[in-house]
C-alpha positions as a printed Julia matrix, in Angstrom:
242×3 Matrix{Float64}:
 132.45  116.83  190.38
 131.17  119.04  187.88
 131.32  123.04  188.15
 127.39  122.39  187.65
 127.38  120.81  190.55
 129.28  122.48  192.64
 127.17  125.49  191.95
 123.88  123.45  192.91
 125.02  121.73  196.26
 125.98  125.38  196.9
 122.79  126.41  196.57
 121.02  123.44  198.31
 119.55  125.77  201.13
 117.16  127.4   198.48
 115.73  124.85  197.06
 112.44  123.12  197.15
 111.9   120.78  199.52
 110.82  118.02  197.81
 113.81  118.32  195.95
 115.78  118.3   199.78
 113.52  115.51  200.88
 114.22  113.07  197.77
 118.17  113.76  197.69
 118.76  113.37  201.76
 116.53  109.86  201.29
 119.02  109.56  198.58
 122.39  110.11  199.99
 121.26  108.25  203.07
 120.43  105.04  200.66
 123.93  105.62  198.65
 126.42  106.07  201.93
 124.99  103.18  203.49
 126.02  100.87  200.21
 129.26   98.92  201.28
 129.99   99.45  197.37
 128.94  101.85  194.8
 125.46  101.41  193.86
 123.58  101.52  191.07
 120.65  103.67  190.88
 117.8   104.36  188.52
 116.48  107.3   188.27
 113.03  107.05  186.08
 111.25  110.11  184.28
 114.7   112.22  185.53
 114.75  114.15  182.71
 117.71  116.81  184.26
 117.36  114.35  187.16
 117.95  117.46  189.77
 117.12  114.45  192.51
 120.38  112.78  191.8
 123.33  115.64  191.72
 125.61  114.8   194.06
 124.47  111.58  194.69
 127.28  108.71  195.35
 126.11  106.49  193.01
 126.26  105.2   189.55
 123.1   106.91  187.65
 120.7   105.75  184.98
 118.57  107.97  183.69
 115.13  107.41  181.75
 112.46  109.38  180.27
 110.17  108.62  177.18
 110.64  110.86  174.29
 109.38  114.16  174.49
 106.68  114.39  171.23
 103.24  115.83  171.7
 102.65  119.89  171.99
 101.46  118.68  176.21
 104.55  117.59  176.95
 106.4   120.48  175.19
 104.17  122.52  177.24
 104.62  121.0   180.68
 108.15  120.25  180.14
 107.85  116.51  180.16
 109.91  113.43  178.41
 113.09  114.19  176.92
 115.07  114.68  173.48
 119.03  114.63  171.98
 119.96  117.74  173.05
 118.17  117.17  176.83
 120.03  113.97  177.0
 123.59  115.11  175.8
 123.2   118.17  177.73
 122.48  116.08  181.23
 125.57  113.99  180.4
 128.02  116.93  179.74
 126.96  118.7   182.98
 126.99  115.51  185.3
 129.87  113.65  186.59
 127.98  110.95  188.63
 125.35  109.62  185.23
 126.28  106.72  183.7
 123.92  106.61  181.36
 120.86  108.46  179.52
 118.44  105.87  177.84
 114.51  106.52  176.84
 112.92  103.97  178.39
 109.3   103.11  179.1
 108.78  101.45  182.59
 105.79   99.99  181.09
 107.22   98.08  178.69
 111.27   98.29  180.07
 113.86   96.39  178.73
 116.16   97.45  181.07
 117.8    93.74  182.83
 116.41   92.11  185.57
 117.94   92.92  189.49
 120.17   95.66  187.59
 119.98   98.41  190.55
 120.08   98.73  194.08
 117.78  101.85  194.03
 114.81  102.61  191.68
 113.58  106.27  192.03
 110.49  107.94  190.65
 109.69  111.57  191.84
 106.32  112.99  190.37
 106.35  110.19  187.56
 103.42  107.72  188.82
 100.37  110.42  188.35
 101.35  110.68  184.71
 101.2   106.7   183.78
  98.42  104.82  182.01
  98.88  101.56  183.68
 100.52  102.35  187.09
 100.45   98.21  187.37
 103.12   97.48  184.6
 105.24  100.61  186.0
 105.27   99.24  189.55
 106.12   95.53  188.1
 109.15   96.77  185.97
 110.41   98.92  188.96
 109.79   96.04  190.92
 111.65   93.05  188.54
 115.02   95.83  187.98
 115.34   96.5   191.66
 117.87   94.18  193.27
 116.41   92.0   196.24
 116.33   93.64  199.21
 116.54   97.17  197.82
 114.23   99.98  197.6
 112.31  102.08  195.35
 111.7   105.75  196.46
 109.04  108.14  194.93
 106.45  111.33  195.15
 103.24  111.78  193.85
 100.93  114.89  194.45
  98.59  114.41  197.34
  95.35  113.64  196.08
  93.4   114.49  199.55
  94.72  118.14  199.22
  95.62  118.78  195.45
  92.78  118.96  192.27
  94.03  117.3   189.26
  93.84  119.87  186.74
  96.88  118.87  185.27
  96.5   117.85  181.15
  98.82  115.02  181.58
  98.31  113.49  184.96
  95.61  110.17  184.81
  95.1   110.45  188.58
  95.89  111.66  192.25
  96.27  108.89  194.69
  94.96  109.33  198.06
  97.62  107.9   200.86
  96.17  104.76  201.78
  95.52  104.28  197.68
  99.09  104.37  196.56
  99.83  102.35  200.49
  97.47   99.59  198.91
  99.15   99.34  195.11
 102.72   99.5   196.7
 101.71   96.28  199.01
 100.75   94.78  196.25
 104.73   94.1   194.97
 106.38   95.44  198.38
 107.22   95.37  201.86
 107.77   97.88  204.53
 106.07   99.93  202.48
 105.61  103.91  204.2
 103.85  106.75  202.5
 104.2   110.07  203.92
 102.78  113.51  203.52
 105.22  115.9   202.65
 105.82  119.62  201.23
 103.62  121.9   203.47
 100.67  124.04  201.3
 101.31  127.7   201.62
 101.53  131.05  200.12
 105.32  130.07  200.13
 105.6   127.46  198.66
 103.98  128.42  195.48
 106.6   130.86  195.18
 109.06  128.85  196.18
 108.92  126.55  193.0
 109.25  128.96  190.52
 112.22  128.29  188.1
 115.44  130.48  188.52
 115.71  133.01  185.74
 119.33  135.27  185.73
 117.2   137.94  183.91
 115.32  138.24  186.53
 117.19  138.6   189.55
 114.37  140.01  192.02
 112.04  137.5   191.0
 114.24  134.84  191.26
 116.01  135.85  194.81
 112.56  135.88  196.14
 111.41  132.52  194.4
 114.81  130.55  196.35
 114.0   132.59  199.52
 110.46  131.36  199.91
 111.6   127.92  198.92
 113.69  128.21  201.91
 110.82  129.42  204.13
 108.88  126.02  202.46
 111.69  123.75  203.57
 111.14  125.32  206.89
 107.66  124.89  207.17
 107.68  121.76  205.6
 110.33  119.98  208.19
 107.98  119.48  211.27
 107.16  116.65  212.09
 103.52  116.41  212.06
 103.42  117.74  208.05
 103.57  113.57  207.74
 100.67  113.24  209.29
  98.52  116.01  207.96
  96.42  115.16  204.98
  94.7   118.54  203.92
  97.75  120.75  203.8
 100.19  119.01  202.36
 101.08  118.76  198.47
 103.12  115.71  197.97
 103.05  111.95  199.31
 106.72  110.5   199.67
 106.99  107.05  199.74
 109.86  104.57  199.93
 109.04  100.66  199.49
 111.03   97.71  199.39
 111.62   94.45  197.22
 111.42   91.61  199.54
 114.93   89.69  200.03
């Protein structure tokens, strides 16, 4: 491993927790694979979902072009990609990729995940058929999407919000056992709490990880599943028939 990653396991108690969520769902997927698996990781960008992971990783994003996406941080470029791959023992590769139009192989991974990726496509459809024809049979897809019961789109770049039994129904569509959760509790916390870390700013960011941790907290009982109007994200893992 890494010193990168060292340093971020390390500091796995302070971060957000739908960062927590997606990497135990993760782990538990890659330690129950007799052999090393193959994952793909889709939008990852610097893929923080996937340190630490035991599993091969392939990462995708589109190019990063328009001023929006410079703005909001989305897509990817050279020095993104070459930096990922210097600072990450466990990534295999670092492709752009559309999963609209993929060319990735058919059955090439026994794990597809997409966190906060789905809100931002055109055609949702095409993504969910090309995660769907790369997945090996019998394995699942994983993913987040804000909760659109709880959460305005005012984002620039996101084409919708699903409600839960929306993104239940286009899941079904290609998938079995499919469950979608509410997840990430709404509070005063938790907008602190995702914040990026900034050394220059040492108060600001030693409160940002400690009300992550109070998030993480808040976010772990068990009825936070179940409640639609205070919740932020929907988690949902799926599965490609056998």
């Amino acid at each position: 491993m890494k010193p990168f990653e060292l340093l971020y396991l390390g500091l796995e108690p302070f971060l957000p927790p739908l960062q927590r969520k997606a990497r135990a769902e993760l782990r538990r997927i890659a330690k129950a694979s007799k052999e090393m698996p193959e994952f793909l990781d889709v939008g990852g960008r610097l893929s923080p979902y996937t340190i630490g992971v035991p599993a091969k990783i392939t990462v995708t994003d589109i190019p990063r072009e328009s001023e929006v996406q410079e703005q909001l941080h989305l897509g990817t470029n050279d020095a993104m990609m070459k930096r990922l791959s210097q600072r990450r023992s466990n990534v295999s590769r670092v492709l752009l990729d559309d999963m609209t139009t993929s060319g990735l192989s058919d059955q090439s991974f026994d794990c597809v995940v997409a966190i906060e990726v789905l809100e931002h496509i055109d055609d949702d459809e095409a993504f969910l058929s090309h995660v769907h024809r790369v997945l090996k049979d019998g394995k699942p897809f994983v993913m987040s999407t804000p909760n659109g019961e709880a959460v305005k789109n005012t984002n620039p770049d996101h084409r919708r919000h699903y409600t839960r039994q929306q993104l239940k129904q286009l899941l079904e569509k290609r998938f079995i056992d499919v469950r979608v959760d509410y997840a990430v509790k709404s509070s005063y916390f938790y907008g602190l709490g995702i914040r990026s870390w900034e050394y220059k700013r040492p108060l600001r960011t030693a409160i940002t990880m400690m009300s992550a941790s109070v998030s993480a907290i808040e976010s772990s009982a068990g009825a936070v599943r179940f409640d639609n109007e205070h919740t932020h994200q929907l988690f949902a893992t799926a599965m490609k028939r056998a």
